[in-house]
Amino acid sequence: AASDVYKRKGMGQSDKLPDHGARTYSYFVHRDYFDGWMDAMSLSGPITFVGHNWGVPLFFDWAMRNPDKTRGFVHMEGQVSPVTTAIAGDRFQAFNAHMRSPEMEADVLNDNLYLEQYFFRYVDDLLSDQDKAEYEQPYMNPGPDRRPTIDWPCEIPVDGEPSDVFGRLNELIEWMKINDIPKLWLVPDTASIMTGERKTAAESFSHQTTLQIEGEHYTPETSPDIIGRAIANWIEGLGV
């Protein structure tokens, strides 16, 4: 079976957008580019999506509008639900306030703080120098080139804001409860973000197999072989 990998706009080797400040790379901007990529690929046959973090709601969203073209979902550590600070707790509330502060924006744009502090810190011992250079390459230039890394965490709908993303994630949750598309939910055994409302939402999805795997939040980096075997076994079990 063929496989194709989508690089979200402004990330990987994809082009950057003209900078308009916060939300230049909003969820809906990414959704429009993902829709365009799917149209351009002209993929034949039903599609099995595999995604992590924000990739998960992006492919849920496309599938909700194209269910006849969707064979299955494999999701892990996905941004599948809005978050309420009263439920998420003080630690998340502090994280959210920090992410949305002018100081954090400046630290990210000037010093690449998000990549260094919130990514490499957790996976540095798993990456070769060549791997690390690949991750760093799109964000070498200080300033707007680094905007995607701060826009994404600020798209998490917290206490109802951003309201457009809040509304869309709630619509996706309701659809995921009722559609009959097979789903595989991979849950790392350490440092998972799938707690509270995210966990409750994911547990409500219909026609779903849940599998705990060894790994951490950045599952593609911590558990690539485990993920591959789990997907192969799941697809074999579906008989497709």
PDB file of N, CA, C and O in Angstrom, residues 93-162:
ATOM      1  N   GLN A  93      -2.939  25.671  33.420  1.00  0.00           N
ATOM      2  CA  GLN A  93      -3.282  27.093  33.406  1.00  0.00           C
ATOM      3  C   GLN A  93      -2.027  27.949  33.300  1.00  0.00           C
ATOM      4  O   GLN A  93      -2.001  28.931  32.552  1.00  0.00           O
ATOM      5  N   ALA A  94      -0.977  27.571  34.019  1.00  0.00           N
ATOM      6  CA  ALA A  94       0.285  28.308  33.942  1.00  0.00           C
ATOM      7  C   ALA A  94       0.919  28.166  32.563  1.00  0.00           C
ATOM      8  O   ALA A  94       1.440  29.145  31.994  1.00  0.00           O
ATOM      9  N   PHE A  95       0.874  26.944  32.009  1.00  0.00           N
ATOM     10  CA  PHE A  95       1.413  26.702  30.665  1.00  0.00           C
ATOM     11  C   PHE A  95       0.676  27.548  29.638  1.00  0.00           C
ATOM     12  O   PHE A  95       1.286  28.204  28.782  1.00  0.00           O
ATOM     13  N   ASN A  96      -0.648  27.566  29.720  1.00  0.00           N
ATOM     14  CA  ASN A  96      -1.456  28.304  28.762  1.00  0.00           C
ATOM     15  C   ASN A  96      -1.173  29.805  28.837  1.00  0.00           C
ATOM     16  O   ASN A  96      -1.010  30.475  27.808  1.00  0.00           O
ATOM     17  N   ALA A  97      -1.100  30.340  30.047  1.00  0.00           N
ATOM     18  CA  ALA A  97      -0.820  31.768  30.215  1.00  0.00           C
ATOM     19  C   ALA A  97       0.558  32.120  29.672  1.00  0.00           C
ATOM     20  O   ALA A  97       0.754  33.169  29.032  1.00  0.00           O
ATOM     21  N   HIS A  98       1.519  31.225  29.908  1.00  0.00           N
ATOM     22  CA  HIS A  98       2.887  31.456  29.425  1.00  0.00           C
ATOM     23  C   HIS A  98       2.921  31.457  27.899  1.00  0.00           C
ATOM     24  O   HIS A  98       3.553  32.338  27.280  1.00  0.00           O
ATOM     25  N   MET A  99       2.243  30.494  27.276  1.00  0.00           N
ATOM     26  CA  MET A  99       2.253  30.397  25.818  1.00  0.00           C
ATOM     27  C   MET A  99       1.663  31.633  25.159  1.00  0.00           C
ATOM     28  O   MET A  99       2.089  32.035  24.076  1.00  0.00           O
ATOM     29  N   ARG A 100       0.685  32.238  25.781  1.00  0.00           N
ATOM     30  CA  ARG A 100      -0.013  33.367  25.185  1.00  0.00           C
ATOM     31  C   ARG A 100       0.568  34.729  25.598  1.00  0.00           C
ATOM     32  O   ARG A 100       0.007  35.770  25.258  1.00  0.00           O
ATOM     33  N   SER A 101       1.681  34.709  26.286  1.00  0.00           N
ATOM     34  CA  SER A 101       2.271  35.960  26.760  1.00  0.00           C
ATOM     35  C   SER A 101       3.168  36.589  25.697  1.00  0.00           C
ATOM     36  O   SER A 101       3.773  35.887  24.876  1.00  0.00           O
ATOM     37  N   PRO A 102       3.291  37.912  25.676  1.00  0.00           N
ATOM     38  CA  PRO A 102       4.224  38.580  24.760  1.00  0.00           C
ATOM     39  C   PRO A 102       5.664  38.122  24.967  1.00  0.00           C
ATOM     40  O   PRO A 102       6.441  38.050  24.010  1.00  0.00           O
ATOM     41  N   GLU A 103       6.007  37.799  26.209  1.00  0.00           N
ATOM     42  CA  GLU A 103       7.371  37.349  26.499  1.00  0.00           C
ATOM     43  C   GLU A 103       7.677  36.023  25.806  1.00  0.00           C
ATOM     44  O   GLU A 103       8.765  35.834  25.246  1.00  0.00           O
ATOM     45  N   MET A 104       6.709  35.106  25.828  1.00  0.00           N
ATOM     46  CA  MET A 104       6.919  33.817  25.180  1.00  0.00           C
ATOM     47  C   MET A 104       7.019  33.987  23.669  1.00  0.00           C
ATOM     48  O   MET A 104       7.874  33.382  23.021  1.00  0.00           O
ATOM     49  N   GLU A 105       6.163  34.814  23.110  1.00  0.00           N
ATOM     50  CA  GLU A 105       6.231  35.055  21.672  1.00  0.00           C
ATOM     51  C   GLU A 105       7.613  35.584  21.286  1.00  0.00           C
ATOM     52  O   GLU A 105       8.220  35.118  20.306  1.00  0.00           O
ATOM     53  N   ALA A 106       8.120  36.525  22.050  1.00  0.00           N
ATOM     54  CA  ALA A 106       9.437  37.081  21.756  1.00  0.00           C
ATOM     55  C   ALA A 106      10.528  36.024  21.894  1.00  0.00           C
ATOM     56  O   ALA A 106      11.449  35.951  21.068  1.00  0.00           O
ATOM     57  N   ASP A 107      10.433  35.190  22.935  1.00  0.00           N
ATOM     58  CA  ASP A 107      11.439  34.141  23.145  1.00  0.00           C
ATOM     59  C   ASP A 107      11.429  33.118  22.015  1.00  0.00           C
ATOM     60  O   ASP A 107      12.482  32.618  21.602  1.00  0.00           O
ATOM     61  N   VAL A 108      10.248  32.810  21.515  1.00  0.00           N
ATOM     62  CA  VAL A 108      10.148  31.847  20.411  1.00  0.00           C
ATOM     63  C   VAL A 108      10.696  32.456  19.125  1.00  0.00           C
ATOM     64  O   VAL A 108      11.525  31.847  18.433  1.00  0.00           O
ATOM     65  N   LEU A 109      10.259  33.646  18.791  1.00  0.00           N
ATOM     66  CA  LEU A 109      10.670  34.250  17.529  1.00  0.00           C
ATOM     67  C   LEU A 109      12.148  34.617  17.517  1.00  0.00           C
ATOM     68  O   LEU A 109      12.821  34.505  16.483  1.00  0.00           O
ATOM     69  N   ASN A 110      12.671  35.011  18.658  1.00  0.00           N
ATOM     70  CA  ASN A 110      14.073  35.450  18.717  1.00  0.00           C
ATOM     71  C   ASN A 110      15.043  34.312  19.023  1.00  0.00           C
ATOM     72  O   ASN A 110      16.147  34.260  18.471  1.00  0.00           O
ATOM     73  N   ASP A 111      14.632  33.405  19.930  1.00  0.00           N
ATOM     74  CA  ASP A 111      15.561  32.400  20.446  1.00  0.00           C
ATOM     75  C   ASP A 111      15.148  30.957  20.164  1.00  0.00           C
ATOM     76  O   ASP A 111      15.773  30.030  20.676  1.00  0.00           O
ATOM     77  N   ASN A 112      14.080  30.774  19.372  1.00  0.00           N
ATOM     78  CA  ASN A 112      13.640  29.420  19.012  1.00  0.00           C
ATOM     79  C   ASN A 112      13.280  28.590  20.250  1.00  0.00           C
ATOM     80  O   ASN A 112      13.515  27.381  20.299  1.00  0.00           O
ATOM     81  N   LEU A 113      12.695  29.244  21.243  1.00  0.00           N
ATOM     82  CA  LEU A 113      12.490  28.600  22.544  1.00  0.00           C
ATOM     83  C   LEU A 113      11.592  27.390  22.479  1.00  0.00           C
ATOM     84  O   LEU A 113      11.835  26.392  23.163  1.00  0.00           O
ATOM     85  N   TYR A 114      10.550  27.444  21.648  1.00  0.00           N
ATOM     86  CA  TYR A 114       9.630  26.299  21.646  1.00  0.00           C
ATOM     87  C   TYR A 114      10.334  25.023  21.210  1.00  0.00           C
ATOM     88  O   TYR A 114      10.211  23.977  21.837  1.00  0.00           O
ATOM     89  N   LEU A 115      11.085  25.111  20.135  1.00  0.00           N
ATOM     90  CA  LEU A 115      11.790  23.927  19.641  1.00  0.00           C
ATOM     91  C   LEU A 115      12.797  23.422  20.670  1.00  0.00           C
ATOM     92  O   LEU A 115      12.888  22.217  20.934  1.00  0.00           O
ATOM     93  N   GLU A 116      13.534  24.337  21.266  1.00  0.00           N
ATOM     94  CA  GLU A 116      14.575  23.942  22.212  1.00  0.00           C
ATOM     95  C   GLU A 116      13.999  23.443  23.536  1.00  0.00           C
ATOM     96  O   GLU A 116      14.453  22.427  24.070  1.00  0.00           O
ATOM     97  N   GLN A 117      12.992  24.140  24.062  1.00  0.00           N
ATOM     98  CA  GLN A 117      12.493  23.851  25.405  1.00  0.00           C
ATOM     99  C   GLN A 117      11.387  22.798  25.421  1.00  0.00           C
ATOM    100  O   GLN A 117      11.303  21.996  26.353  1.00  0.00           O
ATOM    101  N   TYR A 118      10.550  22.781  24.392  1.00  0.00           N
ATOM    102  CA  TYR A 118       9.376  21.912  24.423  1.00  0.00           C
ATOM    103  C   TYR A 118       9.465  20.737  23.455  1.00  0.00           C
ATOM    104  O   TYR A 118       8.529  19.931  23.396  1.00  0.00           O
ATOM    105  N   PHE A 119      10.538  20.646  22.704  1.00  0.00           N
ATOM    106  CA  PHE A 119      10.713  19.477  21.834  1.00  0.00           C
ATOM    107  C   PHE A 119      12.048  18.782  22.091  1.00  0.00           C
ATOM    108  O   PHE A 119      12.074  17.657  22.587  1.00  0.00           O
ATOM    109  N   PHE A 120      13.157  19.452  21.779  1.00  0.00           N
ATOM    110  CA  PHE A 120      14.454  18.799  21.946  1.00  0.00           C
ATOM    111  C   PHE A 120      14.695  18.329  23.379  1.00  0.00           C
ATOM    112  O   PHE A 120      15.346  17.302  23.602  1.00  0.00           O
ATOM    113  N   ARG A 121      14.173  19.051  24.323  1.00  0.00           N
ATOM    114  CA  ARG A 121      14.349  18.684  25.728  1.00  0.00           C
ATOM    115  C   ARG A 121      13.859  17.264  26.018  1.00  0.00           C
ATOM    116  O   ARG A 121      14.403  16.574  26.872  1.00  0.00           O
ATOM    117  N   TYR A 122      12.847  16.818  25.250  1.00  0.00           N
ATOM    118  CA  TYR A 122      12.234  15.519  25.509  1.00  0.00           C
ATOM    119  C   TYR A 122      12.757  14.403  24.601  1.00  0.00           C
ATOM    120  O   TYR A 122      12.584  13.223  24.919  1.00  0.00           O
ATOM    121  N   VAL A 123      13.366  14.756  23.480  1.00  0.00           N
ATOM    122  CA  VAL A 123      13.759  13.719  22.518  1.00  0.00           C
ATOM    123  C   VAL A 123      15.224  13.813  22.107  1.00  0.00           C
ATOM    124  O   VAL A 123      15.665  13.064  21.230  1.00  0.00           O
ATOM    125  N   ASP A 124      15.992  14.699  22.723  1.00  0.00           N
ATOM    126  CA  ASP A 124      17.354  14.959  22.273  1.00  0.00           C
ATOM    127  C   ASP A 124      18.207  13.700  22.243  1.00  0.00           C
ATOM    128  O   ASP A 124      19.014  13.498  21.325  1.00  0.00           O
ATOM    129  N   ASP A 125      18.030  12.821  23.229  1.00  0.00           N
ATOM    130  CA  ASP A 125      18.861  11.618  23.273  1.00  0.00           C
ATOM    131  C   ASP A 125      18.459  10.591  22.225  1.00  0.00           C
ATOM    132  O   ASP A 125      19.155   9.585  22.029  1.00  0.00           O
ATOM    133  N   LEU A 126      17.357  10.817  21.528  1.00  0.00           N
ATOM    134  CA  LEU A 126      16.888   9.894  20.492  1.00  0.00           C
ATOM    135  C   LEU A 126      17.289  10.332  19.096  1.00  0.00           C
ATOM    136  O   LEU A 126      17.116   9.588  18.136  1.00  0.00           O
ATOM    137  N   LEU A 127      17.823  11.542  18.972  1.00  0.00           N
ATOM    138  CA  LEU A 127      18.090  12.119  17.660  1.00  0.00           C
ATOM    139  C   LEU A 127      19.590  12.188  17.383  1.00  0.00           C
ATOM    140  O   LEU A 127      20.369  12.576  18.248  1.00  0.00           O
ATOM    141  N   SER A 128      19.951  11.856  16.156  1.00  0.00           N
ATOM    142  CA  SER A 128      21.325  12.071  15.719  1.00  0.00           C
ATOM    143  C   SER A 128      21.501  13.549  15.401  1.00  0.00           C
ATOM    144  O   SER A 128      20.534  14.308  15.308  1.00  0.00           O
ATOM    145  N   ASP A 129      22.741  13.963  15.213  1.00  0.00           N
ATOM    146  CA  ASP A 129      22.997  15.354  14.831  1.00  0.00           C
ATOM    147  C   ASP A 129      22.302  15.687  13.511  1.00  0.00           C
ATOM    148  O   ASP A 129      21.783  16.794  13.328  1.00  0.00           O
ATOM    149  N   GLN A 130      22.294  14.712  12.598  1.00  0.00           N
ATOM    150  CA  GLN A 130      21.634  14.926  11.308  1.00  0.00           C
ATOM    151  C   GLN A 130      20.128  15.086  11.490  1.00  0.00           C
ATOM    152  O   GLN A 130      19.500  15.946  10.869  1.00  0.00           O
ATOM    153  N   ASP A 131      19.538  14.238  12.351  1.00  0.00           N
ATOM    154  CA  ASP A 131      18.107  14.361  12.637  1.00  0.00           C
ATOM    155  C   ASP A 131      17.790  15.740  13.203  1.00  0.00           C
ATOM    156  O   ASP A 131      16.841  16.410  12.775  1.00  0.00           O
ATOM    157  N   LYS A 132      18.581  16.141  14.178  1.00  0.00           N
ATOM    158  CA  LYS A 132      18.335  17.425  14.834  1.00  0.00           C
ATOM    159  C   LYS A 132      18.435  18.573  13.837  1.00  0.00           C
ATOM    160  O   LYS A 132      17.624  19.520  13.870  1.00  0.00           O
ATOM    161  N   ALA A 133      19.400  18.492  12.943  1.00  0.00           N
ATOM    162  CA  ALA A 133      19.558  19.542  11.938  1.00  0.00           C
ATOM    163  C   ALA A 133      18.331  19.637  11.036  1.00  0.00           C
ATOM    164  O   ALA A 133      17.925  20.739  10.625  1.00  0.00           O
ATOM    165  N   GLU A 134      17.706  18.486  10.730  1.00  0.00           N
ATOM    166  CA  GLU A 134      16.501  18.484   9.903  1.00  0.00           C
ATOM    167  C   GLU A 134      15.350  19.193  10.615  1.00  0.00           C
ATOM    168  O   GLU A 134      14.588  19.939   9.994  1.00  0.00           O
ATOM    169  N   TYR A 135      15.211  18.950  11.907  1.00  0.00           N
ATOM    170  CA  TYR A 135      14.161  19.621  12.674  1.00  0.00           C
ATOM    171  C   TYR A 135      14.424  21.129  12.783  1.00  0.00           C
ATOM    172  O   TYR A 135      13.492  21.939  12.782  1.00  0.00           O
ATOM    173  N   GLU A 136      15.685  21.497  12.893  1.00  0.00           N
ATOM    174  CA  GLU A 136      16.038  22.901  13.077  1.00  0.00           C
ATOM    175  C   GLU A 136      15.940  23.722  11.797  1.00  0.00           C
ATOM    176  O   GLU A 136      15.666  24.927  11.842  1.00  0.00           O
ATOM    177  N   GLN A 137      16.149  23.070  10.656  1.00  0.00           N
ATOM    178  CA  GLN A 137      16.311  23.791   9.395  1.00  0.00           C
ATOM    179  C   GLN A 137      15.167  24.767   9.080  1.00  0.00           C
ATOM    180  O   GLN A 137      15.434  25.914   8.685  1.00  0.00           O
ATOM    181  N   PRO A 138      13.894  24.394   9.264  1.00  0.00           N
ATOM    182  CA  PRO A 138      12.833  25.346   8.903  1.00  0.00           C
ATOM    183  C   PRO A 138      12.776  26.582   9.793  1.00  0.00           C
ATOM    184  O   PRO A 138      12.098  27.559   9.449  1.00  0.00           O
ATOM    185  N   TYR A 139      13.465  26.532  10.950  1.00  0.00           N
ATOM    186  CA  TYR A 139      13.350  27.609  11.932  1.00  0.00           C
ATOM    187  C   TYR A 139      14.703  28.270  12.221  1.00  0.00           C
ATOM    188  O   TYR A 139      14.907  28.847  13.283  1.00  0.00           O
ATOM    189  N   MET A 140      15.604  28.204  11.255  1.00  0.00           N
ATOM    190  CA  MET A 140      16.937  28.765  11.456  1.00  0.00           C
ATOM    191  C   MET A 140      16.913  30.283  11.548  1.00  0.00           C
ATOM    192  O   MET A 140      17.695  30.893  12.281  1.00  0.00           O
ATOM    193  N   ASN A 141      16.016  30.908  10.806  1.00  0.00           N
ATOM    194  CA  ASN A 141      15.983  32.374  10.764  1.00  0.00           C
ATOM    195  C   ASN A 141      15.123  32.924  11.895  1.00  0.00           C
ATOM    196  O   ASN A 141      13.943  32.578  12.013  1.00  0.00           O
ATOM    197  N   PRO A 142      15.683  33.781  12.742  1.00  0.00           N
ATOM    198  CA  PRO A 142      14.867  34.412  13.794  1.00  0.00           C
ATOM    199  C   PRO A 142      13.727  35.216  13.184  1.00  0.00           C
ATOM    200  O   PRO A 142      13.831  35.732  12.067  1.00  0.00           O
ATOM    201  N   GLY A 143      12.638  35.307  13.929  1.00  0.00           N
ATOM    202  CA  GLY A 143      11.510  36.099  13.465  1.00  0.00           C
ATOM    203  C   GLY A 143      10.356  35.260  12.962  1.00  0.00           C
ATOM    204  O   GLY A 143      10.104  34.166  13.469  1.00  0.00           O
ATOM    205  N   PRO A 144       9.638  35.739  11.942  1.00  0.00           N
ATOM    206  CA  PRO A 144       8.390  35.108  11.512  1.00  0.00           C
ATOM    207  C   PRO A 144       8.516  33.656  11.057  1.00  0.00           C
ATOM    208  O   PRO A 144       7.522  32.925  11.091  1.00  0.00           O
ATOM    209  N   ASP A 145       9.703  33.231  10.608  1.00  0.00           N
ATOM    210  CA  ASP A 145       9.855  31.829  10.198  1.00  0.00           C
ATOM    211  C   ASP A 145       9.533  30.869  11.337  1.00  0.00           C
ATOM    212  O   ASP A 145       9.211  29.704  11.111  1.00  0.00           O
ATOM    213  N   ARG A 146       9.639  31.346  12.572  1.00  0.00           N
ATOM    214  CA  ARG A 146       9.380  30.500  13.742  1.00  0.00           C
ATOM    215  C   ARG A 146       7.939  30.618  14.240  1.00  0.00           C
ATOM    216  O   ARG A 146       7.571  29.964  15.218  1.00  0.00           O
ATOM    217  N   ARG A 147       7.144  31.431  13.575  1.00  0.00           N
ATOM    218  CA  ARG A 147       5.768  31.661  14.010  1.00  0.00           C
ATOM    219  C   ARG A 147       4.944  30.376  14.159  1.00  0.00           C
ATOM    220  O   ARG A 147       4.152  30.265  15.110  1.00  0.00           O
ATOM    221  N   PRO A 148       5.078  29.392  13.261  1.00  0.00           N
ATOM    222  CA  PRO A 148       4.242  28.192  13.413  1.00  0.00           C
ATOM    223  C   PRO A 148       4.396  27.508  14.766  1.00  0.00           C
ATOM    224  O   PRO A 148       3.433  26.922  15.280  1.00  0.00           O
ATOM    225  N   THR A 149       5.582  27.582  15.353  1.00  0.00           N
ATOM    226  CA  THR A 149       5.806  26.857  16.602  1.00  0.00           C
ATOM    227  C   THR A 149       5.132  27.510  17.802  1.00  0.00           C
ATOM    228  O   THR A 149       4.929  26.851  18.819  1.00  0.00           O
ATOM    229  N   ILE A 150       4.778  28.775  17.699  1.00  0.00           N
ATOM    230  CA  ILE A 150       4.039  29.429  18.789  1.00  0.00           C
ATOM    231  C   ILE A 150       2.550  29.508  18.468  1.00  0.00           C
ATOM    232  O   ILE A 150       1.707  29.480  19.377  1.00  0.00           O
ATOM    233  N   ASP A 151       2.193  29.582  17.182  1.00  0.00           N
ATOM    234  CA  ASP A 151       0.768  29.629  16.844  1.00  0.00           C
ATOM    235  C   ASP A 151       0.048  28.337  17.219  1.00  0.00           C
ATOM    236  O   ASP A 151      -1.093  28.375  17.695  1.00  0.00           O
ATOM    237  N   TRP A 152       0.691  27.194  16.996  1.00  0.00           N
ATOM    238  CA  TRP A 152      -0.004  25.931  17.272  1.00  0.00           C
ATOM    239  C   TRP A 152      -0.438  25.793  18.728  1.00  0.00           C
ATOM    240  O   TRP A 152      -1.619  25.518  18.998  1.00  0.00           O
ATOM    241  N   PRO A 153       0.424  25.944  19.716  1.00  0.00           N
ATOM    242  CA  PRO A 153      -0.064  25.805  21.096  1.00  0.00           C
ATOM    243  C   PRO A 153      -1.119  26.837  21.464  1.00  0.00           C
ATOM    244  O   PRO A 153      -1.983  26.573  22.313  1.00  0.00           O
ATOM    245  N   CYS A 154      -1.083  27.990  20.819  1.00  0.00           N
ATOM    246  CA  CYS A 154      -2.088  29.014  21.105  1.00  0.00           C
ATOM    247  C   CYS A 154      -3.421  28.733  20.414  1.00  0.00           C
ATOM    248  O   CYS A 154      -4.421  29.413  20.685  1.00  0.00           O
ATOM    249  N   GLU A 155      -3.460  27.748  19.520  1.00  0.00           N
ATOM    250  CA  GLU A 155      -4.724  27.332  18.902  1.00  0.00           C
ATOM    251  C   GLU A 155      -5.514  26.374  19.790  1.00  0.00           C
ATOM    252  O   GLU A 155      -6.691  26.111  19.526  1.00  0.00           O
ATOM    253  N   ILE A 156      -4.891  25.816  20.826  1.00  0.00           N
ATOM    254  CA  ILE A 156      -5.632  24.953  21.745  1.00  0.00           C
ATOM    255  C   ILE A 156      -6.773  25.782  22.340  1.00  0.00           C
ATOM    256  O   ILE A 156      -6.523  26.816  22.970  1.00  0.00           O
ATOM    257  N   PRO A 157      -8.024  25.382  22.140  1.00  0.00           N
ATOM    258  CA  PRO A 157      -9.124  26.183  22.672  1.00  0.00           C
ATOM    259  C   PRO A 157      -9.250  26.006  24.190  1.00  0.00           C
ATOM    260  O   PRO A 157      -9.561  24.925  24.677  1.00  0.00           O
ATOM    261  N   VAL A 158      -8.978  27.065  24.905  1.00  0.00           N
ATOM    262  CA  VAL A 158      -8.976  27.043  26.369  1.00  0.00           C
ATOM    263  C   VAL A 158     -10.062  27.979  26.866  1.00  0.00           C
ATOM    264  O   VAL A 158     -10.089  29.166  26.497  1.00  0.00           O
ATOM    265  N   ASP A 159     -10.947  27.437  27.680  1.00  0.00           N
ATOM    266  CA  ASP A 159     -12.064  28.222  28.208  1.00  0.00           C
ATOM    267  C   ASP A 159     -12.827  28.932  27.089  1.00  0.00           C
ATOM    268  O   ASP A 159     -13.238  30.086  27.211  1.00  0.00           O
ATOM    269  N   GLY A 160     -12.961  28.229  25.957  1.00  0.00           N
ATOM    270  CA  GLY A 160     -13.778  28.727  24.857  1.00  0.00           C
ATOM    271  C   GLY A 160     -13.081  29.567  23.822  1.00  0.00           C
ATOM    272  O   GLY A 160     -13.703  29.948  22.824  1.00  0.00           O
ATOM    273  N   GLU A 161     -11.786  29.834  23.986  1.00  0.00           N
ATOM    274  CA  GLU A 161     -11.051  30.666  23.031  1.00  0.00           C
ATOM    275  C   GLU A 161      -9.796  29.959  22.531  1.00  0.00           C
ATOM    276  O   GLU A 161      -9.098  29.346  23.333  1.00  0.00           O
ATOM    277  N   PRO A 162      -9.492  30.026  21.212  1.00  0.00           N
ATOM    278  CA  PRO A 162     -10.231  30.705  20.148  1.00  0.00           C
ATOM    279  C   PRO A 162     -11.610  30.066  19.905  1.00  0.00           C
ATOM    280  O   PRO A 162     -11.708  28.826  19.820  1.00  0.00           O
TER     281      PRO A 162
END
